[in-house]
PDB file of C-alpha atoms in Angstrom:
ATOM      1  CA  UNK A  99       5.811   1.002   7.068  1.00 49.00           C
ATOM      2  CA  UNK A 100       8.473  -1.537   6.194  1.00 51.00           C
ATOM      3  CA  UNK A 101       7.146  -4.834   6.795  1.00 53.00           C
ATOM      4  CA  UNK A 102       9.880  -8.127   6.791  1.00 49.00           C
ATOM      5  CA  UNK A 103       9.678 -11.281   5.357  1.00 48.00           C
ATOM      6  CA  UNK A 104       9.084 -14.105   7.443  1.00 41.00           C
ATOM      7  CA  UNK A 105      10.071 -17.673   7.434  1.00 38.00           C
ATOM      8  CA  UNK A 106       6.598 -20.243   6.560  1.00 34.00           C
ATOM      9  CA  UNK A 107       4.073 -20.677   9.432  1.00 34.00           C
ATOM     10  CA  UNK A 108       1.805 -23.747   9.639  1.00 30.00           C
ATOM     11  CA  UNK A 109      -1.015 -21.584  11.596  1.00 33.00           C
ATOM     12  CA  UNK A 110      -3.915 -20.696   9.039  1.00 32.00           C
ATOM     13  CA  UNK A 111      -7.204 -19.362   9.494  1.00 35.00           C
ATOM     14  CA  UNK A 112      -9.720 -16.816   7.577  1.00 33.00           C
ATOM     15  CA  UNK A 113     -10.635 -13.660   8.819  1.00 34.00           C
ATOM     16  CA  UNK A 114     -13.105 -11.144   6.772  1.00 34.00           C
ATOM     17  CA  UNK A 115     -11.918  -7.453   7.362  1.00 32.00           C
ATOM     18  CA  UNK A 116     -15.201  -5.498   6.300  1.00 33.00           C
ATOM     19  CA  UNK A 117     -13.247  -2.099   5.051  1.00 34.00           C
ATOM     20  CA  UNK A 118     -14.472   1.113   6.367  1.00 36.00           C
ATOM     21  CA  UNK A 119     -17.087   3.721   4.979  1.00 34.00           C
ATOM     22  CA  UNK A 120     -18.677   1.856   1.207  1.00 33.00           C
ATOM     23  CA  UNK A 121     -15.725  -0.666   1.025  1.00 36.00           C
ATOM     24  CA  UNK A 122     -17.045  -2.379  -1.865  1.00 36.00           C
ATOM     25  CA  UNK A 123     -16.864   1.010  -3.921  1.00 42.00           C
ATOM     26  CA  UNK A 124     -13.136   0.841  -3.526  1.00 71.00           C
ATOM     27  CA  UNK A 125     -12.901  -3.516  -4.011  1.00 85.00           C
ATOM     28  CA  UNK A 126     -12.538  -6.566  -2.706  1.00 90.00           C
ATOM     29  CA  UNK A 127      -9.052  -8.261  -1.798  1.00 94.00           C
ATOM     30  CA  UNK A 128      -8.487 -11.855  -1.142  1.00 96.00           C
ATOM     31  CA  UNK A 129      -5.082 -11.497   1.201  1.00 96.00           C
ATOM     32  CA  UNK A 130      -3.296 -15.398   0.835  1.00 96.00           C
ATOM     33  CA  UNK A 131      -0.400 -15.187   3.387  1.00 94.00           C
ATOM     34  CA  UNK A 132      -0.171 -17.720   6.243  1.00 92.00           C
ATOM     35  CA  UNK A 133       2.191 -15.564   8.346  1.00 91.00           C
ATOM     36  CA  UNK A 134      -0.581 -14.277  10.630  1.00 91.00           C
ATOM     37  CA  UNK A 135       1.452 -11.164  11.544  1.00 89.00           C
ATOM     38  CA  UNK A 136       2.042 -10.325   7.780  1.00 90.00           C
ATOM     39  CA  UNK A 137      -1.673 -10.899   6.995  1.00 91.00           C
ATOM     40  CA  UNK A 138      -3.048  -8.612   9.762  1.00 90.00           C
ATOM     41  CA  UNK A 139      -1.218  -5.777   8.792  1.00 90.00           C
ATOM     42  CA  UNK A 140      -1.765  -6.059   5.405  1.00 91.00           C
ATOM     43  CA  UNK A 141      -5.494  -6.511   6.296  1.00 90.00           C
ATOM     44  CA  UNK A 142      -5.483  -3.290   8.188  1.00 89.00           C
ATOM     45  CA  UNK A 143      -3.835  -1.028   6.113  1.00 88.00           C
ATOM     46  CA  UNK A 144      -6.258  -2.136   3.018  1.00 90.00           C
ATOM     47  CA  UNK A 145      -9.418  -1.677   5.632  1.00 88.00           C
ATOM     48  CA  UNK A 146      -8.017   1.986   6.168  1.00 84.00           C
ATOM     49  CA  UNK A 147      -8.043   2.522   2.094  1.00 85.00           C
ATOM     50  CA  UNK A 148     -11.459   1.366   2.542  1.00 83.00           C
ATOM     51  CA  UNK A 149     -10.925  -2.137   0.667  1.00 89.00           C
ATOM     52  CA  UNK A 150     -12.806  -5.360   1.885  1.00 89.00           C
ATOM     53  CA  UNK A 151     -10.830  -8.076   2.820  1.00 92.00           C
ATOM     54  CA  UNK A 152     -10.670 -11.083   3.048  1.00 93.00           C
ATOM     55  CA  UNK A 153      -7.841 -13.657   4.761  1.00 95.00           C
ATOM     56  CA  UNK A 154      -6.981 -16.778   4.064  1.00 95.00           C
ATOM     57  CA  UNK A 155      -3.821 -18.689   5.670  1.00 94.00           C
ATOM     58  CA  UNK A 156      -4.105 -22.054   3.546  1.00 95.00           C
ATOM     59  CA  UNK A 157      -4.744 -22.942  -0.897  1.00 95.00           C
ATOM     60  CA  UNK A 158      -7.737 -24.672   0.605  1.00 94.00           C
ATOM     61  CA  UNK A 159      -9.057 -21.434   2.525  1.00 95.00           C
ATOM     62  CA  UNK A 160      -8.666 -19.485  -0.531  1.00 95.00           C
ATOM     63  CA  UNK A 161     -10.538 -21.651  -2.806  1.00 94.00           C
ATOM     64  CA  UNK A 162     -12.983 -21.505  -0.659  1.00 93.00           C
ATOM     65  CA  UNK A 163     -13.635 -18.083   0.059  1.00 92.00           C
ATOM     66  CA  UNK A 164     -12.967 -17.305  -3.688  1.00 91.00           C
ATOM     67  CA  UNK A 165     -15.702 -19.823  -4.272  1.00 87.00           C
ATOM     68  CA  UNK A 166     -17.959 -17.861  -2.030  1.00 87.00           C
ATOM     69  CA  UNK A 167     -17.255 -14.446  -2.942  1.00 85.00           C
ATOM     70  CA  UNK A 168     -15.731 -12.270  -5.983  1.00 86.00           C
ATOM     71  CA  UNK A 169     -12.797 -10.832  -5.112  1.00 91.00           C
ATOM     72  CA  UNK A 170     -11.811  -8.265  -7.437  1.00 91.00           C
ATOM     73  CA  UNK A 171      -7.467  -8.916  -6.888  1.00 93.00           C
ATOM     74  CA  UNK A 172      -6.376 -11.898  -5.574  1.00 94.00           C
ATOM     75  CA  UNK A 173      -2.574 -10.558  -3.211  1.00 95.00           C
ATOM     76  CA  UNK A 174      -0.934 -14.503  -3.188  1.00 93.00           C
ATOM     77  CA  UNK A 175       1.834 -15.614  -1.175  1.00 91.00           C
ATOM     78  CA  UNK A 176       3.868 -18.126  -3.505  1.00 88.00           C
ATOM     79  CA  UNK A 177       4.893 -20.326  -0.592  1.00 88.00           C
ATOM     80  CA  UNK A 178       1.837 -21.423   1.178  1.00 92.00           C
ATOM     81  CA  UNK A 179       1.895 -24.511   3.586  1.00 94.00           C
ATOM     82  CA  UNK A 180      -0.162 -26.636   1.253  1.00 92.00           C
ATOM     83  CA  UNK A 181       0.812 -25.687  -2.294  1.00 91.00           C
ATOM     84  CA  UNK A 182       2.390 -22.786  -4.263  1.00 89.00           C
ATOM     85  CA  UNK A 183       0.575 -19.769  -5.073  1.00 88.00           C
ATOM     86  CA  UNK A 184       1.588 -19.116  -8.484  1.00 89.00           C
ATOM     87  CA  UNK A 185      -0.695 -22.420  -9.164  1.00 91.00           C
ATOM     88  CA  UNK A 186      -3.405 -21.349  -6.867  1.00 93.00           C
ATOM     89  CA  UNK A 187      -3.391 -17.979  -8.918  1.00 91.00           C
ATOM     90  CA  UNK A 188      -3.843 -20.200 -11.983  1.00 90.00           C
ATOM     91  CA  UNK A 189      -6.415 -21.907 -10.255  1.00 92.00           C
ATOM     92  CA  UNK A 190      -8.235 -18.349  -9.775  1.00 92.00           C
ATOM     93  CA  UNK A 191      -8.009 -17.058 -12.724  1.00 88.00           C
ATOM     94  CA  UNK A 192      -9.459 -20.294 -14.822  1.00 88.00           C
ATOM     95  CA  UNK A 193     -12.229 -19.200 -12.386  1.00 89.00           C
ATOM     96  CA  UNK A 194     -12.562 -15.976 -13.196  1.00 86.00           C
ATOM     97  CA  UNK A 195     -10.519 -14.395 -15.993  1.00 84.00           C
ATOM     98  CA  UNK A 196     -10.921 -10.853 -15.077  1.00 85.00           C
ATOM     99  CA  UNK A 197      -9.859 -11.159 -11.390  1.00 89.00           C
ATOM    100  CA  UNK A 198      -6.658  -9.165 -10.816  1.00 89.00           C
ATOM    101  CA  UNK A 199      -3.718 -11.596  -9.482  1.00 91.00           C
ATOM    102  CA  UNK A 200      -0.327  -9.654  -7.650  1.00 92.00           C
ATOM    103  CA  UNK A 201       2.539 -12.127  -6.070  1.00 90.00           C
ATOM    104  CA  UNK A 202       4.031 -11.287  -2.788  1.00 86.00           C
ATOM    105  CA  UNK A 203       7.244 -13.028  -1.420  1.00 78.00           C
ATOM    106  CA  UNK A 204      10.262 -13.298  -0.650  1.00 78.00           C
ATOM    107  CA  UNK A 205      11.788 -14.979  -3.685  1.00 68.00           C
ATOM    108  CA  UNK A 206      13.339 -11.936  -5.752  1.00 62.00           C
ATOM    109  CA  UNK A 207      15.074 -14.233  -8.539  1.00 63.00           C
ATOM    110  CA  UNK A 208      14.694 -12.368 -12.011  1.00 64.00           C
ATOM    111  CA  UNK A 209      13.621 -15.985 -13.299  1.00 61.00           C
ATOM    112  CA  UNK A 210      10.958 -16.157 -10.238  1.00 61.00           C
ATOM    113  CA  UNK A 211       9.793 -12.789 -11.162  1.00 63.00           C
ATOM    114  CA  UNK A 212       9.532 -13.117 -14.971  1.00 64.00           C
ATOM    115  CA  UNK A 213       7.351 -16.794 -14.527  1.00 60.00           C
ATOM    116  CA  UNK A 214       4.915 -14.924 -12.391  1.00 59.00           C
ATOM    117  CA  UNK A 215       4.335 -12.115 -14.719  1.00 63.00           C
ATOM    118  CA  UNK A 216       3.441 -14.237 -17.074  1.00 66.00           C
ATOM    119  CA  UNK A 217      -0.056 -14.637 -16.106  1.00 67.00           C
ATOM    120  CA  UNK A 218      -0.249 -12.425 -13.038  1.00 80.00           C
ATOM    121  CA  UNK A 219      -0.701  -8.455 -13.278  1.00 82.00           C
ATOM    122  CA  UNK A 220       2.179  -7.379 -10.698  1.00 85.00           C
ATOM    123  CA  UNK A 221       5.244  -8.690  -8.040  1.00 84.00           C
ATOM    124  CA  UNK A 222       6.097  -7.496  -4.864  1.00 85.00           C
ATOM    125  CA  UNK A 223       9.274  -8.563  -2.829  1.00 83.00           C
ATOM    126  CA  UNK A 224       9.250  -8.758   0.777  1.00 80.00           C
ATOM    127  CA  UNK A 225      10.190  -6.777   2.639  1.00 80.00           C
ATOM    128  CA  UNK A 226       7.639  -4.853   1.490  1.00 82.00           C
ATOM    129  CA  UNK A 227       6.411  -0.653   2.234  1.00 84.00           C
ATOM    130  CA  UNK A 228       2.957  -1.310   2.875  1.00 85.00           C
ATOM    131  CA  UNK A 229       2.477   2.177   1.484  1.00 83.00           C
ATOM    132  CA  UNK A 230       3.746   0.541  -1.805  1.00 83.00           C
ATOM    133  CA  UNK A 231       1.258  -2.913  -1.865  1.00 88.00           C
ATOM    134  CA  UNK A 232      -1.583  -0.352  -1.378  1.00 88.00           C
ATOM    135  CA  UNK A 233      -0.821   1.605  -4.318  1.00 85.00           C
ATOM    136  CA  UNK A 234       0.251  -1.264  -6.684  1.00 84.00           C
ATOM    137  CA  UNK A 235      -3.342  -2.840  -5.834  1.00 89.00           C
ATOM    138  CA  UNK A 236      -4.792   0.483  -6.630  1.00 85.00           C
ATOM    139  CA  UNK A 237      -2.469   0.585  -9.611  1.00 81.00           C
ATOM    140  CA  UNK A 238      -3.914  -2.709 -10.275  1.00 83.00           C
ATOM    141  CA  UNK A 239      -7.466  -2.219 -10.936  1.00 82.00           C
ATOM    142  CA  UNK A 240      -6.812   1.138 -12.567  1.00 78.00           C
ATOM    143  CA  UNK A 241      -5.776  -1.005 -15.443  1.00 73.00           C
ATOM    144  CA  UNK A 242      -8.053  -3.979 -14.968  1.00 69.00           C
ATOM    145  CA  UNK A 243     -11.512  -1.742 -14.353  1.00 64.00           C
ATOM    146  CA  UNK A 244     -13.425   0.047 -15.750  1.00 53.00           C
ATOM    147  CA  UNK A 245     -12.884   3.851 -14.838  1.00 49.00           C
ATOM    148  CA  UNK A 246     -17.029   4.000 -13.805  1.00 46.00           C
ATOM    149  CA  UNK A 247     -15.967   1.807 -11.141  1.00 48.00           C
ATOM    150  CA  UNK A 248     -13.004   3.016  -9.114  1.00 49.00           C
ATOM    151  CA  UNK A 249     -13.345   5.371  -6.560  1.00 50.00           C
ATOM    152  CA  UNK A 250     -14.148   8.807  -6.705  1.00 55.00           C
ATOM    153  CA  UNK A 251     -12.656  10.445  -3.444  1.00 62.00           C
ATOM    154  CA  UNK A 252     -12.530  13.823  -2.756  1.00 75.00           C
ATOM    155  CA  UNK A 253      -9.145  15.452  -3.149  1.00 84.00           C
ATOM    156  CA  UNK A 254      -6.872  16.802  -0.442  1.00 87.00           C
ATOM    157  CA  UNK A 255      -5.946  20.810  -1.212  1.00 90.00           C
ATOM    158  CA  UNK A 256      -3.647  23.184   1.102  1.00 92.00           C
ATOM    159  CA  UNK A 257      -2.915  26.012  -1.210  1.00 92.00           C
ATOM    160  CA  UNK A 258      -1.659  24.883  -4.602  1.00 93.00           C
ATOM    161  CA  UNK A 259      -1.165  21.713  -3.593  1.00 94.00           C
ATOM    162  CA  UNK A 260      -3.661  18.939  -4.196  1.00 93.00           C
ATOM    163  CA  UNK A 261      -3.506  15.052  -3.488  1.00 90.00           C
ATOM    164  CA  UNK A 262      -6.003  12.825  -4.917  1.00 85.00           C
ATOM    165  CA  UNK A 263      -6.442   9.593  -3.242  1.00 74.00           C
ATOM    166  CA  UNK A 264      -8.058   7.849  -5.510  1.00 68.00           C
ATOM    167  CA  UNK A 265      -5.068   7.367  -8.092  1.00 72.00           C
ATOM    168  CA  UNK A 266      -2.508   8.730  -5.405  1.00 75.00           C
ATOM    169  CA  UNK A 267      -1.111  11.441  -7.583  1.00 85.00           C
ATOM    170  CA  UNK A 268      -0.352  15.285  -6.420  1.00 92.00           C
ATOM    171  CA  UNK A 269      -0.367  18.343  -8.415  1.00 93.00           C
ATOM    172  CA  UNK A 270       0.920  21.558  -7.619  1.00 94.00           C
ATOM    173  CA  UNK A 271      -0.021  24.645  -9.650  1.00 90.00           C
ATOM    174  CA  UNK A 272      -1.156  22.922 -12.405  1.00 87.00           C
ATOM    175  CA  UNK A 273       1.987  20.274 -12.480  1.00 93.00           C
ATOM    176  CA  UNK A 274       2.484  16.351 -11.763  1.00 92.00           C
ATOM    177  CA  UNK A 275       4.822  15.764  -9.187  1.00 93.00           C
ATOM    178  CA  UNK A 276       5.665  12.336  -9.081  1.00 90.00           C
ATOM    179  CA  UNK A 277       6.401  10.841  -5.490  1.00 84.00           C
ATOM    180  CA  UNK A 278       7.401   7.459  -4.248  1.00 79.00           C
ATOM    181  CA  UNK A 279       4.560   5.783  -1.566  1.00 74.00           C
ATOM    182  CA  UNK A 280       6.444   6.867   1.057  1.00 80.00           C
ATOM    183  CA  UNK A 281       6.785  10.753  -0.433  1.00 86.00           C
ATOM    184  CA  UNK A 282       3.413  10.450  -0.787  1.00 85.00           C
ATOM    185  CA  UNK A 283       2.601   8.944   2.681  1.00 84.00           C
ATOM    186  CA  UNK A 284       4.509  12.034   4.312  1.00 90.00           C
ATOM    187  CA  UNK A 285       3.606  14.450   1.872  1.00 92.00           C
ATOM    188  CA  UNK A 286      -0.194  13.483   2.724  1.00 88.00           C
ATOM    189  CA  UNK A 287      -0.091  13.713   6.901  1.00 89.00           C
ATOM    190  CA  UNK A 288       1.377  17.248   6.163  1.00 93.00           C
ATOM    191  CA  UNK A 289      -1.495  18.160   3.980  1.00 92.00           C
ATOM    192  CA  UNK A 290      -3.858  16.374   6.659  1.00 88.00           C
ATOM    193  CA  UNK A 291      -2.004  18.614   9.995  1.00 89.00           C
ATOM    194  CA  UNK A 292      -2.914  21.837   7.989  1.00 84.00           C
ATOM    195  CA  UNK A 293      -0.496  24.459   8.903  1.00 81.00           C
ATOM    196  CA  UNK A 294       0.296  22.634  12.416  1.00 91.00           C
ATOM    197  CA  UNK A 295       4.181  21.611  13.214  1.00 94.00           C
ATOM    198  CA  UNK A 296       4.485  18.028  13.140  1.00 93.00           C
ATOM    199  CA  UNK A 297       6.779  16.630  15.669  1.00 92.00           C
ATOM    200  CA  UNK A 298       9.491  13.725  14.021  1.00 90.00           C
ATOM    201  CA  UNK A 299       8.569  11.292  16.278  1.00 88.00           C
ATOM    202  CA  UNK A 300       4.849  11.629  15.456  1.00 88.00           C
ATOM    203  CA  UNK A 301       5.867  11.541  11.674  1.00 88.00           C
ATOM    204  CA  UNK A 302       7.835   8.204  12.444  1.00 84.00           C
ATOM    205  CA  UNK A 303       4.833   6.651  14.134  1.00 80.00           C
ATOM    206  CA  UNK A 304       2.526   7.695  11.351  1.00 79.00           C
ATOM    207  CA  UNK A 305       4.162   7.276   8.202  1.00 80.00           C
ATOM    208  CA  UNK A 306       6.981   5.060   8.951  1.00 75.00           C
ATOM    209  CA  UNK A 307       4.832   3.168  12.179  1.00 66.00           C
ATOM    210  CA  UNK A 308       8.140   3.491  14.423  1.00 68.00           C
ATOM    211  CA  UNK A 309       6.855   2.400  17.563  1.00 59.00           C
ATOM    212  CA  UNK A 310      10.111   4.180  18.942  1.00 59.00           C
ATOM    213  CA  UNK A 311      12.543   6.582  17.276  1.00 56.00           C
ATOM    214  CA  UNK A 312      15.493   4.658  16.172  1.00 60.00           C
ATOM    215  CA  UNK A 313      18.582   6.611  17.917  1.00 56.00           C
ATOM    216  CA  UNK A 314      20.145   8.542  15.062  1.00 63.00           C
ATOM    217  CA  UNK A 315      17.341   8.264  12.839  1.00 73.00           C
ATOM    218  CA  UNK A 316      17.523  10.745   9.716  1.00 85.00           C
ATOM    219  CA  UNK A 317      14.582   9.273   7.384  1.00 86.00           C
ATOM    220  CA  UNK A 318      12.700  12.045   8.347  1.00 90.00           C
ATOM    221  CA  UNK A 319      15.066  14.744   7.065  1.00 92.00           C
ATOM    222  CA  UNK A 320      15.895  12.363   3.786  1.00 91.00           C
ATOM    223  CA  UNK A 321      12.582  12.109   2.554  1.00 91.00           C
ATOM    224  CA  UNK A 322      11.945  15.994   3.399  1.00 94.00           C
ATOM    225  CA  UNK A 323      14.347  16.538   1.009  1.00 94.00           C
ATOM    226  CA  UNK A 324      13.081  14.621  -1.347  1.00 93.00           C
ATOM    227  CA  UNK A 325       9.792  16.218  -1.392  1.00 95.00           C
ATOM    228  CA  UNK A 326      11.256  19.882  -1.411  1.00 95.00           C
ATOM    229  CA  UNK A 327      13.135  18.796  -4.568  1.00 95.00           C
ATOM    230  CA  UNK A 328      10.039  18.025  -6.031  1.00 94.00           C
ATOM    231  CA  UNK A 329       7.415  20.604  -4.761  1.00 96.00           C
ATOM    232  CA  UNK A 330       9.990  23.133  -4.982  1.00 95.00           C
ATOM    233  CA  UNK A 331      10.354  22.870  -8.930  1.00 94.00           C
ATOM    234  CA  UNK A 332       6.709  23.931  -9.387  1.00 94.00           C
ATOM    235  CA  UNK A 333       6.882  27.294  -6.952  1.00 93.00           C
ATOM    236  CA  UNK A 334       8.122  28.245  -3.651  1.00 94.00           C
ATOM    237  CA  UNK A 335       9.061  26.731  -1.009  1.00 94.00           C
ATOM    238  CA  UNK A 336       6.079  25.061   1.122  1.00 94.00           C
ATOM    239  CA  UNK A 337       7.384  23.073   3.796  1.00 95.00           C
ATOM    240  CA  UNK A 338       8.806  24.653   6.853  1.00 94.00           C
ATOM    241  CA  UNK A 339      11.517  23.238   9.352  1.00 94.00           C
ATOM    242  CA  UNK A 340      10.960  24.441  13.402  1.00 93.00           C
ATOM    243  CA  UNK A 341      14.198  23.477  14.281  1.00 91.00           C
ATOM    244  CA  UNK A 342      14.394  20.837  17.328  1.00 88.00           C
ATOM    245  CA  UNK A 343      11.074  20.296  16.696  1.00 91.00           C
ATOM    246  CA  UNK A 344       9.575  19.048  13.401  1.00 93.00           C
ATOM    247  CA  UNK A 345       8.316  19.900   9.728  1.00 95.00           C
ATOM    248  CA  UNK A 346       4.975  21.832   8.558  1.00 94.00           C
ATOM    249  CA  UNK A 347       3.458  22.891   5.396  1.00 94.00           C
ATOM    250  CA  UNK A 348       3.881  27.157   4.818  1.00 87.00           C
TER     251      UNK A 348
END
């Protein structure tokens, strides 16, 4: 899912998301964004990696809740209605030098980019693939962890082909195959449908979260191709086309 970049909103408020199943074996994200729409969907799609989260609208908010809790990556807005987050992020990590710190706006300046990078750990640009935040995050406290405490998921197998979720990385027959989010987003509601045809539209609504099919829409049949370059290299060919219809897994 593709989500835009917004002009500033002056509604704030804090919501704590409790993630599902352990949550706290995954970690804890304080989300500062004060475009309510933006936050809530970034708040869900963490919750479904089984993150806890925590949102904040306002500098204040955060402070707060970082004051009452120990978030273990801080995702900050820089333009927030009552300061900029870059100093905020300061703020945070004087706090607490091992919390994880990852920028997301719209500013996309080289400049912008470089300044923030200097004391934070990553930068995302909005728009934003929300497939893509979740995986930097992860990304994120691979490197700022220790290993004994990331999560250890059980991985996703049909045939040779096996996904791991916890590092988001796919092997087939013994080889890497590197994927993009969205590669890997497709690749894993395949794995998840079995052997089952998957209709476009469904793999719109699920992956791309295309409430309805845009007319002439050929994402689908892009990133298909993108992952039968890739699979394809390590043996034969696994997913199937039913013409009309949609794309499976052999």
């Amino acid at each position: 899912m593709t989500v835009p970049g917004t002009g500033t909103s002056t509604t704030t408020r804090t919501v704590t998301v409790t993630g599902a199943g352990t949550g706290t074996g995954t970690g804890t994200v304080l989300v500062v964004e004060d475009e309510p729409s933006i936050a809530d969907v970034l708040a869900i799609a963490l919750r479904y990696h089984r993150f806890e989260v925590m949102v904040a609208g306002t500098v204040r908010e955060a402070l707060t809740l970082a004051g009452r809790t120990r978030p273990d990556v801080a995702l900050l807005d820089i333009m927030l209605p009552d300061g900029d987050g870059r100093a905020l992020g300061r703020e945070l990590r004087d706090r607490r030098p091992e919390l994880a710190l990852v920028f997301l706006t719209a500013r996309d300046a080289p400049g912008e980019i470089v300044g923030a990078l200097q004391f934070g750990d990553d930068y995302i640009t909005k728009p934003f693939n929300i497939d893509e935040v979740v995986a930097r995050i992860t990304a994120v406290l691979r490197r700022t962890r220790p290993a004994d405490m990331l999560p250890q998921r059980p991985p996703l197998r049909y045939g040779d082909l096996e996904l791991d979720e916890s590092t988001y990385s796919v092997h087939r027959a013994g080889g890497t195959v590197e994927l993009t989010p969205t590669e890997y987003a497709l690749l894993r509601f395949l794995v998840r449908n079995g052997g089952r045809i998957v209709p476009k539209e469904q793999l719109l609504r699920h992956v791309w979260q295309y409430e309805h099919t845009p007319p002439e829409s050929t994402v689908v049949e892009t990133y298909i191709s993108y992952l039968r370059r890739k699979l394809d290299a390590l043996g034969p060919p696994v997913i199937t086309t039913r013409r009309g219809v949609g794309y499976g897994l052999a």
